[in-house]
Each structure stands twice: as C-alpha cells, then as structure tokens.
Short mmCIF file of C-alpha atoms in Angstrom, two decimals:
data_model
loop_
_atom_site.label_atom_id
_atom_site.label_comp_id
_atom_site.label_asym_id
_atom_site.label_seq_id
_atom_site.Cartn_x
_atom_site.Cartn_y
_atom_site.Cartn_z
CA MET A 1 0.04 -0.23 0.27
CA THR A 2 1.63 3.03 -1.27
CA SER A 3 1.73 5.71 1.72
CA ARG A 4 1.91 9.97 0.83
CA PHE A 5 1.43 11.23 4.13
CA ALA A 6 3.63 10.13 7.45
CA ASP A 7 4.41 11.20 10.64
CA GLY A 8 6.24 11.37 13.24
CA LEU A 9 7.26 11.90 17.53
CA ALA A 10 10.59 11.76 19.55
CA VAL A 11 10.45 12.43 22.96
CA GLY A 12 13.74 13.36 24.81
CA SER A 13 16.16 16.39 26.45
CA ASP A 14 18.22 15.95 23.28
CA LEU A 15 16.07 17.69 21.08
CA VAL A 16 18.31 17.19 18.21
CA SER A 17 18.16 13.42 18.54
CA ALA A 18 14.77 13.98 18.47
CA ALA A 19 14.05 16.00 15.07
CA GLU A 20 16.39 13.29 13.93
CA THR A 21 14.05 10.49 15.42
CA ALA A 22 10.83 11.92 14.46
CA VAL A 23 12.14 13.62 10.75
CA ARG A 24 13.50 9.48 10.28
CA GLN A 25 10.24 8.42 11.71
CA ALA A 26 8.16 10.59 8.52
CA LEU A 27 10.05 10.26 6.22
CA SER A 28 10.18 6.47 6.14
CA GLY A 29 6.83 6.28 6.42
CA LEU A 30 5.94 7.33 3.28
CA SER A 31 6.89 5.09 -0.13
CA GLY A 32 8.64 7.94 -2.19
CA PRO A 33 10.63 11.03 -1.63
CA ALA A 34 8.61 14.14 0.69
CA ASP A 35 8.12 16.85 -1.27
CA LEU A 36 7.17 18.80 2.27
CA LEU A 37 7.85 18.50 5.20
CA CYS A 38 7.17 20.41 8.88
CA PHE A 39 8.34 20.05 12.04
CA PHE A 40 7.40 21.56 15.29
CA ILE A 41 9.47 21.38 17.96
CA CYS A 42 8.96 21.93 21.68
CA GLY A 43 12.00 22.96 24.20
CA ASP A 44 13.29 24.52 27.13
CA ASP A 45 16.42 26.43 25.27
CA PRO A 46 15.80 27.94 21.84
CA ASP A 47 19.41 27.36 21.29
CA ASP A 48 18.25 23.98 22.11
CA VAL A 49 15.34 24.30 19.54
CA SER A 50 17.49 25.63 17.00
CA ARG A 51 20.17 23.30 16.53
CA ALA A 52 17.03 20.85 15.91
CA GLY A 53 15.87 22.93 13.44
CA LEU A 54 18.59 23.07 11.72
CA ARG A 55 19.39 19.03 11.64
CA ALA A 56 15.53 19.01 11.03
CA MET A 57 15.81 21.16 7.80
CA SER A 58 19.46 19.10 6.46
CA MET A 59 17.48 16.23 6.82
CA ALA A 60 14.64 16.43 3.96
CA PRO A 61 17.31 18.07 0.93
CA GLY A 62 14.63 18.23 -1.89
CA ALA A 63 11.37 19.39 -0.12
CA ALA A 64 10.49 22.22 1.17
CA VAL A 65 10.21 22.28 4.14
CA LEU A 66 8.56 24.26 7.37
CA GLY A 67 8.72 24.11 10.58
CA CYS A 68 8.48 26.40 14.90
CA SER A 69 8.79 26.34 18.35
CA ALA A 70 6.24 25.81 20.22
CA THR A 71 4.70 24.89 24.20
CA GLY A 72 3.54 21.50 22.95
CA VAL A 73 3.25 19.35 20.08
CA ILE A 74 1.21 16.49 18.11
CA GLY A 75 1.80 13.67 16.57
CA ASP A 76 1.96 9.09 16.48
CA GLY A 77 -1.73 9.74 17.45
CA GLN A 78 -1.07 11.69 20.57
CA GLY A 79 0.20 15.69 22.18
CA VAL A 80 2.64 15.65 23.81
CA GLU A 81 2.86 19.27 26.02
CA VAL A 82 5.62 21.46 27.82
CA THR A 83 7.77 18.25 27.51
CA PRO A 84 10.72 18.50 24.76
CA ALA A 85 9.92 16.39 22.30
CA VAL A 86 9.66 16.71 18.25
CA SER A 87 7.33 16.54 15.96
CA ALA A 88 7.18 15.68 12.19
CA TRP A 89 4.73 15.23 8.81
CA ALA A 90 6.34 14.64 5.59
CA ALA A 91 4.30 15.06 2.65
CA SER A 92 5.00 13.49 -1.26
CA LEU A 93 2.31 14.95 -3.07
CA GLY A 94 3.42 14.25 -6.77
CA GLY A 95 2.63 17.21 -9.16
CA ALA A 96 2.17 19.90 -6.36
CA ARG A 97 3.75 22.83 -6.62
CA LEU A 98 5.13 24.19 -3.28
CA THR A 99 6.52 27.38 -2.50
CA THR A 100 8.16 28.47 0.55
CA PHE A 101 7.76 32.14 2.35
CA ALA A 102 9.27 34.64 5.06
CA LEU A 103 7.80 37.09 6.11
CA ASP A 104 8.41 40.96 7.76
CA THR A 105 7.04 43.80 8.33
CA LEU A 106 7.75 47.79 7.31
CA ARG A 107 6.71 49.78 10.01
CA THR A 108 5.41 53.05 8.32
CA ASP A 109 4.29 55.94 11.03
CA ASP A 110 0.76 55.33 10.40
CA ARG A 111 -0.13 51.69 9.26
CA PHE A 112 2.71 48.39 8.95
CA VAL A 113 3.73 46.49 5.63
CA VAL A 114 3.77 43.25 5.26
CA VAL A 115 6.88 42.27 2.73
CA GLY A 116 7.90 38.87 1.19
CA LEU A 117 4.16 37.80 0.13
CA PRO A 118 4.45 35.36 -2.74
CA ASP A 119 3.52 35.63 -6.62
CA ARG A 120 -0.16 34.27 -7.24
CA ALA A 121 -1.36 31.84 -10.05
CA PRO A 122 -4.35 30.69 -10.79
CA ASP A 123 -3.85 27.74 -9.00
CA ASP A 124 -3.16 28.04 -6.02
CA HIS A 125 -5.27 26.20 -3.41
CA ALA A 126 -4.43 27.87 -0.20
CA ALA A 127 -1.36 28.79 1.78
CA ILE A 128 -0.03 27.54 5.34
CA LEU A 129 1.18 31.02 7.76
CA LEU A 130 2.99 30.02 11.37
CA ALA A 131 3.40 33.67 12.52
CA ASP A 132 5.48 35.10 15.88
CA PRO A 133 2.43 36.32 18.20
CA TYR A 134 5.38 38.78 19.74
CA SER A 135 7.07 40.29 16.36
CA PHE A 136 4.27 39.83 13.40
CA PRO A 137 0.90 41.84 13.39
CA THR A 138 -1.28 38.26 12.94
CA ASP A 139 -4.73 40.21 13.42
CA GLY A 140 -4.34 42.70 11.03
CA PHE A 141 -2.88 40.63 8.12
CA VAL A 142 -5.32 38.34 8.51
CA GLU A 143 -8.09 40.10 8.31
CA ARG A 144 -7.06 42.12 5.60
CA SER A 145 -5.55 38.92 3.70
CA GLU A 146 -8.04 38.40 1.13
CA GLU A 147 -6.61 42.95 -0.10
CA VAL A 148 -3.39 41.06 -1.02
CA MET A 149 -4.01 36.59 -1.00
CA GLY A 150 -7.56 37.49 -2.72
CA ASN A 151 -10.38 34.25 -1.52
CA LEU A 152 -6.95 32.48 -1.04
CA PRO A 153 -7.75 30.12 2.36
CA LEU A 154 -4.93 30.34 5.01
CA ILE A 155 -4.44 27.63 7.40
CA GLY A 156 -1.38 27.33 10.73
CA GLY A 157 -0.83 28.60 13.71
CA LEU A 158 0.53 31.58 15.62
CA ALA A 159 3.99 29.72 17.10
CA ASN A 160 5.16 30.08 20.62
CA ALA A 161 7.99 28.85 22.52
CA ILE A 162 8.47 27.76 26.79
CA GLN A 163 10.60 31.11 27.81
CA GLY A 164 8.52 32.93 25.90
CA ARG A 165 9.19 36.95 23.64
CA GLY A 166 11.81 36.43 22.60
CA ALA A 167 12.16 32.58 22.19
CA VAL A 168 10.42 32.01 19.44
CA ARG A 169 11.87 30.46 16.40
CA LEU A 170 10.30 29.83 12.84
CA PHE A 171 12.00 27.78 10.03
CA ALA A 172 12.36 27.66 5.77
CA ASN A 173 14.40 26.73 3.85
CA GLY A 174 18.05 26.20 5.76
CA GLU A 175 17.24 29.47 7.36
CA ILE A 176 15.77 30.31 11.54
CA HIS A 177 13.38 33.44 11.85
CA THR A 178 13.27 34.77 15.32
CA GLU A 179 10.12 37.36 14.02
CA GLY A 180 8.71 37.08 11.62
CA ALA A 181 6.01 35.02 10.19
CA VAL A 182 6.71 31.89 7.10
CA GLY A 183 4.59 29.59 5.13
CA VAL A 184 4.36 27.46 2.43
CA LEU A 185 2.33 28.08 -1.13
CA LEU A 186 0.29 24.89 -2.58
CA SER A 187 -0.99 24.98 -5.95
CA GLY A 188 -0.85 23.13 -8.73
CA ALA A 189 -1.99 18.81 -8.17
CA LEU A 190 -3.81 18.59 -4.95
CA ASN A 191 -6.75 18.75 -3.02
CA VAL A 192 -7.07 20.78 -0.32
CA SER A 193 -9.35 21.85 2.31
CA THR A 194 -9.56 23.03 5.92
CA VAL A 195 -11.94 21.93 8.74
CA VAL A 196 -12.40 24.88 11.66
CA SER A 197 -13.73 23.34 15.39
CA GLN A 198 -14.32 26.46 16.96
CA GLY A 199 -15.70 24.02 19.93
CA CYS A 200 -19.05 26.94 20.95
CA ARG A 201 -22.84 25.63 21.97
CA PRO A 202 -24.74 28.76 20.87
CA ILE A 203 -27.54 30.31 23.93
CA GLY A 204 -30.11 32.68 23.36
CA PRO A 205 -31.99 33.53 20.19
CA THR A 206 -30.01 35.52 17.20
CA MET A 207 -30.58 38.73 17.50
CA ALA A 208 -29.43 42.03 14.99
CA VAL A 209 -26.84 45.03 16.81
CA THR A 210 -28.70 47.77 16.27
CA SER A 211 -26.72 50.41 17.69
CA ALA A 212 -23.37 49.94 18.99
CA GLU A 213 -19.95 52.09 19.03
CA ASP A 214 -16.27 50.43 17.67
CA ASN A 215 -15.82 47.39 19.89
CA LEU A 216 -18.78 47.94 22.50
CA LEU A 217 -23.12 46.20 21.40
CA LEU A 218 -25.01 49.07 22.53
CA GLU A 219 -28.30 47.54 21.17
CA LEU A 220 -29.27 44.41 20.62
CA ALA A 221 -33.16 43.66 18.60
CA GLY A 222 -33.49 46.81 19.77
CA GLN A 223 -33.03 46.96 23.69
CA PRO A 224 -29.98 48.13 25.80
CA ALA A 225 -27.23 45.63 25.06
CA LEU A 226 -26.62 44.54 28.25
CA ALA A 227 -29.88 44.22 29.25
CA ARG A 228 -30.92 42.08 26.40
CA LEU A 229 -27.30 39.56 28.43
CA GLU A 230 -29.45 39.92 31.95
CA GLU A 231 -32.63 38.51 29.93
CA ILE A 232 -30.32 35.61 28.37
CA VAL A 233 -28.24 34.43 31.35
CA SER A 234 -31.90 34.66 34.12
CA ALA A 235 -33.29 32.23 31.68
CA LEU A 236 -30.15 29.58 31.63
CA ASP A 237 -29.94 26.28 34.25
CA GLU A 238 -27.34 27.04 37.02
CA ASP A 239 -23.76 24.62 34.57
CA ASP A 240 -24.90 26.65 31.77
CA ARG A 241 -24.96 29.98 34.24
CA ASP A 242 -20.96 28.45 35.83
CA LEU A 243 -19.77 27.98 31.36
CA VAL A 244 -20.57 32.14 31.16
CA ALA A 245 -19.47 32.84 34.42
CA SER A 246 -16.43 31.36 33.24
CA GLY A 247 -16.16 32.90 29.82
CA LEU A 248 -18.73 34.08 27.43
CA GLN A 249 -18.78 34.54 23.90
CA ILE A 250 -20.12 35.99 21.18
CA GLY A 251 -21.12 34.28 17.51
CA ILE A 252 -20.86 36.55 14.32
CA ALA A 253 -23.26 35.46 11.20
CA MET A 254 -21.31 34.67 9.29
CA ASP A 255 -23.98 34.60 6.03
CA GLU A 256 -26.41 36.91 7.07
CA TYR A 257 -28.68 35.94 4.35
CA ALA A 258 -28.84 31.92 5.84
CA GLU A 259 -32.27 31.27 6.47
CA LYS A 260 -31.22 29.86 10.12
CA HIS A 261 -28.05 31.14 12.00
CA GLU A 262 -27.10 26.87 13.31
CA HIS A 263 -23.88 26.65 15.49
CA GLY A 264 -20.46 26.00 13.24
CA ASP A 265 -22.42 29.60 10.86
CA PHE A 266 -20.38 31.85 13.38
CA LEU A 267 -17.21 33.22 13.76
CA ILE A 268 -16.89 33.17 17.47
CA ARG A 269 -15.29 35.91 19.45
CA GLY A 270 -14.45 36.89 23.45
CA VAL A 271 -16.90 38.99 25.87
CA LEU A 272 -14.79 41.54 27.21
CA GLY A 273 -16.51 42.77 29.62
CA ILE A 274 -19.15 45.18 29.73
CA ASP A 275 -19.57 49.45 30.66
CA PRO A 276 -22.79 49.33 32.84
CA GLU A 277 -23.10 52.90 32.75
CA ARG A 278 -23.76 52.32 29.02
CA GLU A 279 -25.47 49.31 29.28
CA ALA A 280 -23.08 47.89 26.99
CA VAL A 281 -21.36 45.05 26.63
CA ALA A 282 -17.57 45.25 24.61
CA ILE A 283 -16.22 42.56 22.43
CA GLY A 284 -13.22 41.24 20.08
CA ASP A 285 -14.11 42.56 17.94
CA VAL A 286 -15.83 45.33 15.71
CA VAL A 287 -19.34 44.52 14.29
CA GLU A 288 -21.10 46.34 11.88
CA ILE A 289 -24.82 47.67 12.66
CA GLY A 290 -27.56 45.31 11.06
CA ARG A 291 -24.87 42.25 11.55
CA THR A 292 -26.37 39.19 13.12
CA VAL A 293 -25.21 37.36 16.66
CA ARG A 294 -26.09 35.29 19.02
CA PHE A 295 -24.26 34.42 22.46
CA GLN A 296 -22.43 31.61 23.23
CA VAL A 297 -21.01 29.30 26.08
CA ARG A 298 -18.05 26.74 25.53
CA ASP A 299 -17.05 23.80 27.33
CA ALA A 300 -15.62 19.95 26.68
CA ALA A 301 -18.62 18.35 25.72
CA THR A 302 -19.04 21.18 22.93
CA ALA A 303 -15.71 21.40 21.33
CA ASP A 304 -15.38 16.86 21.59
CA GLU A 305 -19.22 17.73 19.93
CA ASP A 306 -17.90 19.89 17.52
CA LEU A 307 -14.79 18.70 16.17
CA TYR A 308 -16.24 15.63 15.51
CA GLU A 309 -19.48 16.32 13.56
CA LEU A 310 -17.56 18.02 11.58
CA LEU A 311 -14.80 15.90 9.96
CA ASP A 312 -17.59 13.15 10.39
CA ALA A 313 -19.32 16.10 7.43
CA HIS A 314 -16.25 16.46 6.06
CA ARG A 315 -15.62 13.08 5.46
CA GLU A 316 -18.88 12.50 3.49
CA GLU A 317 -18.05 15.49 0.93
CA PHE A 318 -14.50 14.49 0.88
CA GLY A 319 -14.72 10.63 0.85
CA ARG A 320 -10.42 9.14 1.30
CA VAL A 321 -8.98 11.37 3.70
CA ASP A 322 -4.86 11.35 2.88
CA GLY A 323 -2.97 13.73 5.77
CA ALA A 324 -3.34 16.14 7.61
CA LEU A 325 -1.91 18.94 9.57
CA LEU A 326 -3.81 20.10 12.93
CA PHE A 327 -2.50 23.33 14.69
CA SER A 328 -4.86 22.95 18.31
CA CYS A 329 -5.42 25.99 20.66
CA ASN A 330 -2.77 25.23 23.43
CA GLY A 331 -5.62 26.17 25.93
CA ARG A 332 -7.22 22.55 24.14
CA GLY A 333 -5.38 19.45 25.08
CA SER A 334 -4.86 18.38 29.41
CA ALA A 335 -6.60 22.14 29.88
CA MET A 336 -10.28 21.80 27.85
CA PHE A 337 -10.09 17.49 27.89
CA GLY A 338 -8.40 16.37 30.70
CA SER A 339 -6.07 14.93 27.64
CA ALA A 340 -3.53 16.18 24.97
CA ASP A 341 -4.08 13.57 23.16
CA HIS A 342 -7.69 14.81 21.85
CA ASP A 343 -7.48 16.73 18.74
CA ALA A 344 -5.55 13.75 17.17
CA VAL A 345 -7.09 11.33 18.70
CA ALA A 346 -10.21 12.77 17.08
CA VAL A 347 -8.96 13.08 13.79
CA ARG A 348 -8.13 9.75 13.20
CA ASP A 349 -11.08 8.92 14.76
CA THR A 350 -13.21 10.27 11.78
CA LEU A 351 -10.80 11.14 8.77
CA GLY A 352 -8.85 7.63 9.40
CA PRO A 353 -4.93 6.50 10.13
CA ILE A 354 -3.92 8.95 7.88
CA GLY A 355 -0.19 10.83 8.68
CA VAL A 356 -1.60 13.46 10.86
CA ALA A 357 0.86 16.07 13.26
CA GLY A 358 0.98 19.47 14.29
CA PHE A 359 1.92 21.89 17.47
CA PHE A 360 -0.23 23.13 20.31
CA ALA A 361 -0.66 26.79 19.01
CA ALA A 362 -1.00 30.45 20.80
CA GLY A 363 -3.90 31.41 18.53
CA GLU A 364 -5.48 29.66 15.25
CA VAL A 365 -5.31 30.28 11.92
CA GLY A 366 -8.05 29.58 9.53
CA PRO A 367 -11.26 30.41 7.34
CA VAL A 368 -14.60 30.56 7.92
CA GLY A 369 -17.81 32.12 6.21
CA GLY A 370 -14.73 32.09 3.87
CA HIS A 371 -13.11 34.50 5.40
CA ASN A 372 -9.42 34.59 6.78
CA HIS A 373 -9.28 34.68 10.70
CA VAL A 374 -6.94 34.44 13.83
CA HIS A 375 -9.28 32.22 16.87
CA GLY A 376 -8.66 31.30 19.51
CA PHE A 377 -9.06 27.57 21.24
CA THR A 378 -10.18 26.57 17.61
CA ALA A 379 -8.56 23.97 16.07
CA SER A 380 -7.70 23.72 12.95
CA VAL A 381 -7.18 21.92 9.99
CA LEU A 382 -5.81 21.50 6.91
CA VAL A 383 -6.95 17.88 5.51
CA PHE A 384 -5.11 16.55 1.93
CA SER A 385 -7.79 14.39 -0.07
CA SER A 386 -7.97 11.39 -2.79
CA HIS A 387 -10.87 13.20 -4.06
CA GLN A 388 -12.50 16.20 -5.18
CA PRO A 389 -15.90 16.25 -2.84
CA ALA A 390 -19.33 15.88 -6.00
CA GLY A 391 -19.19 19.08 -7.65
CA GLY A 392 -16.47 20.63 -6.38
CA SER A 393 -13.61 22.93 -7.53
#
C-alpha cells in the first residue's frame, strides 16, 4: 500500500536527537521522496531548538521545509505538552507546486507593510502560515489578507516557546527566523480543504445589532445589549450559568442571508466585559450595525461534539483522506479535555489512520465563512484528500 503522508514523534531532552528520530520516522513512512516536510519543536532552550531545527531541515534536502517552536507538539496520534519533544510530518505530493516564503514587517508612521508575499497563480489552493505573535501583526494581516491574496485560504497557527517572547523560532528551507512569519503556498495538482472547529454552543436567540460603537454592542434587537444579555443568562440552568461566568463568547453570523444560523455558522469572539453605565457589552471584534449575533458558551463536551461533527461531515463530503496538519489551541488539550491527545485522536477516529501532525498554538489561523481569521480555543485542520467532492472545484 502506497503512503503519501506520514508523521513521527520523539520525546526527549536531546532535541537534536529527537528531531532526527521524528523526521526519520516521517520520511521512512512515505512510499516515495518527500516534497514537503513540516516539523514542530518544544524545548526549554531556544538555542537547542535552533540546533534541532537546523538538523531537521538538513534531512530532506529535496523538499520544501517548514517548522516552528511551540509549547507542545502533536504527532503519532498523541499530543505532548510543555515537555521537550519534536513532531514531524512528511508528504509526497507528486505534481504539486510548493513555494515557501518568509514575511517581514516594515513599519511606517501610521501603518505596517508586510513584505515577502509570494506571487499568486490561478491554481493556488491554500497557504500554511506560522507566525511569531510577538513580532508579526498576525491579526491585522490575516483579517485583511483578501486585499493582497484574494480568497486564498490561510491555515496554521501562532508559534510560541516555553520561554515566551524572544524565544520563538521559525524555520523555512534551511533558514532560522527569530521574528516575522513563514509559510508555504500549495499549488498545482493536489486537493486540500480546511476544517475549523471553534467548539462553541449558542445560548439565547439570534439578534440583530441595532446600535454599536467600535467594539461596544449598545443595542441588540432594539434593546440595551446588557439587558438582553441579562435576560438570556437568567433563563439558563445552573451549569450553563457557570459556563457564562467562566468565559462568555459571542458568535457573529457569517452569512446574513441564511434562513437559520446554527452553531457552525458563526465566527466566535470573546466577550471582554460590560459597561453598566451605557448598558453595553464589549466584545473582541468590531461589528457593524445590522449584523446578526448570538451569545455562545464553550465546554469540553461541546468542543468534542463540534470537532467530531465537522470531521465526520468533511469525510462524507470529500471521501478518502490521506493526511492532515493539525493546529490546536494551547488552551485545548489537557486544559480543556483532560488529555493532550484529544484532537489528534479525534482526527484519526474520523478521518482514518492517516499521517497527522501539528502543534499547540497560541492562536489558530483558518477560514470561517470563506474569510480568513485568527481564532482562540480552536482546532484548525488542513486536510489532504484523494479526490474532489462531488461538484467541487
């Protein structure tokens, strides 16, 4: 049986040795030479991470290579958090065209300019993006990516490091980057798609935003936003009230013309606080008057159900899946599910015994409703399939 995708995982404080082991596992699992190698490194010392990254990049000289540091990695059907480890993922993509890139930011008086973007082509399918959250304006870049990259889906995550700021390392085609972002543009003869599981459940009704100012919701459905929220919370049972207290969210409908807005139809943003004097609710985004919103809660059971449902639906639509890259929030794993393995297991449970690897990100990148966004508490999955869905393009 031919294998076009494979993964590897090695745990140990000798990161160079772990990188060798993980990458070798991934490469040896392929039936042919690797065209793309991705790896992810969790380590205490950024210099050790750099050395491990250099070793990993040297092991697939004919492939496009991408990697980053992280506070946890995913491979071999499991997750490893805050423990020295390396995961690797290799793909043999045949006629695909792969273009690696590195992005830097030039700052002017009133704005930033991102340089290093690859030229676009009609047969581009998606781009993997790994960014340093401390030096690269990921939110602004991703939210406005359509202006320079059209409707190209972006998928990936914000890298991190156990030592935090200054310790993040990004890797692309033999070079180490200590700031900015790196990625690879996927083009040509391959079938890729995305799954973005935000893991929330709606509470209360959908409502139109009838008054707003910046990120403050002033009125919902013609009533003060805070009064609407209090009304919704008062009708909840005790368990859901506890979820509200631990972290209320709000969903912004992506399709205003949909007859119904179900739990997967919203872009999830956090509720940041309230302004009692103005009876307003502050949220983590700016919403225009007329948009449809719905309050949301998140817990392990909802996040589990959401991920499995989305992956099952993807398998039914796209058929056989060969491989996947998984970018899971570092607030998921053991913190949410009691196990670091949850998302990796879910992918293999639903999509089959495929090559899957990734890392626990400080923010996840992925499209919702056809637009790219940066998320939190999300699992973003880039899926490689054998065939297009019926009627797909």
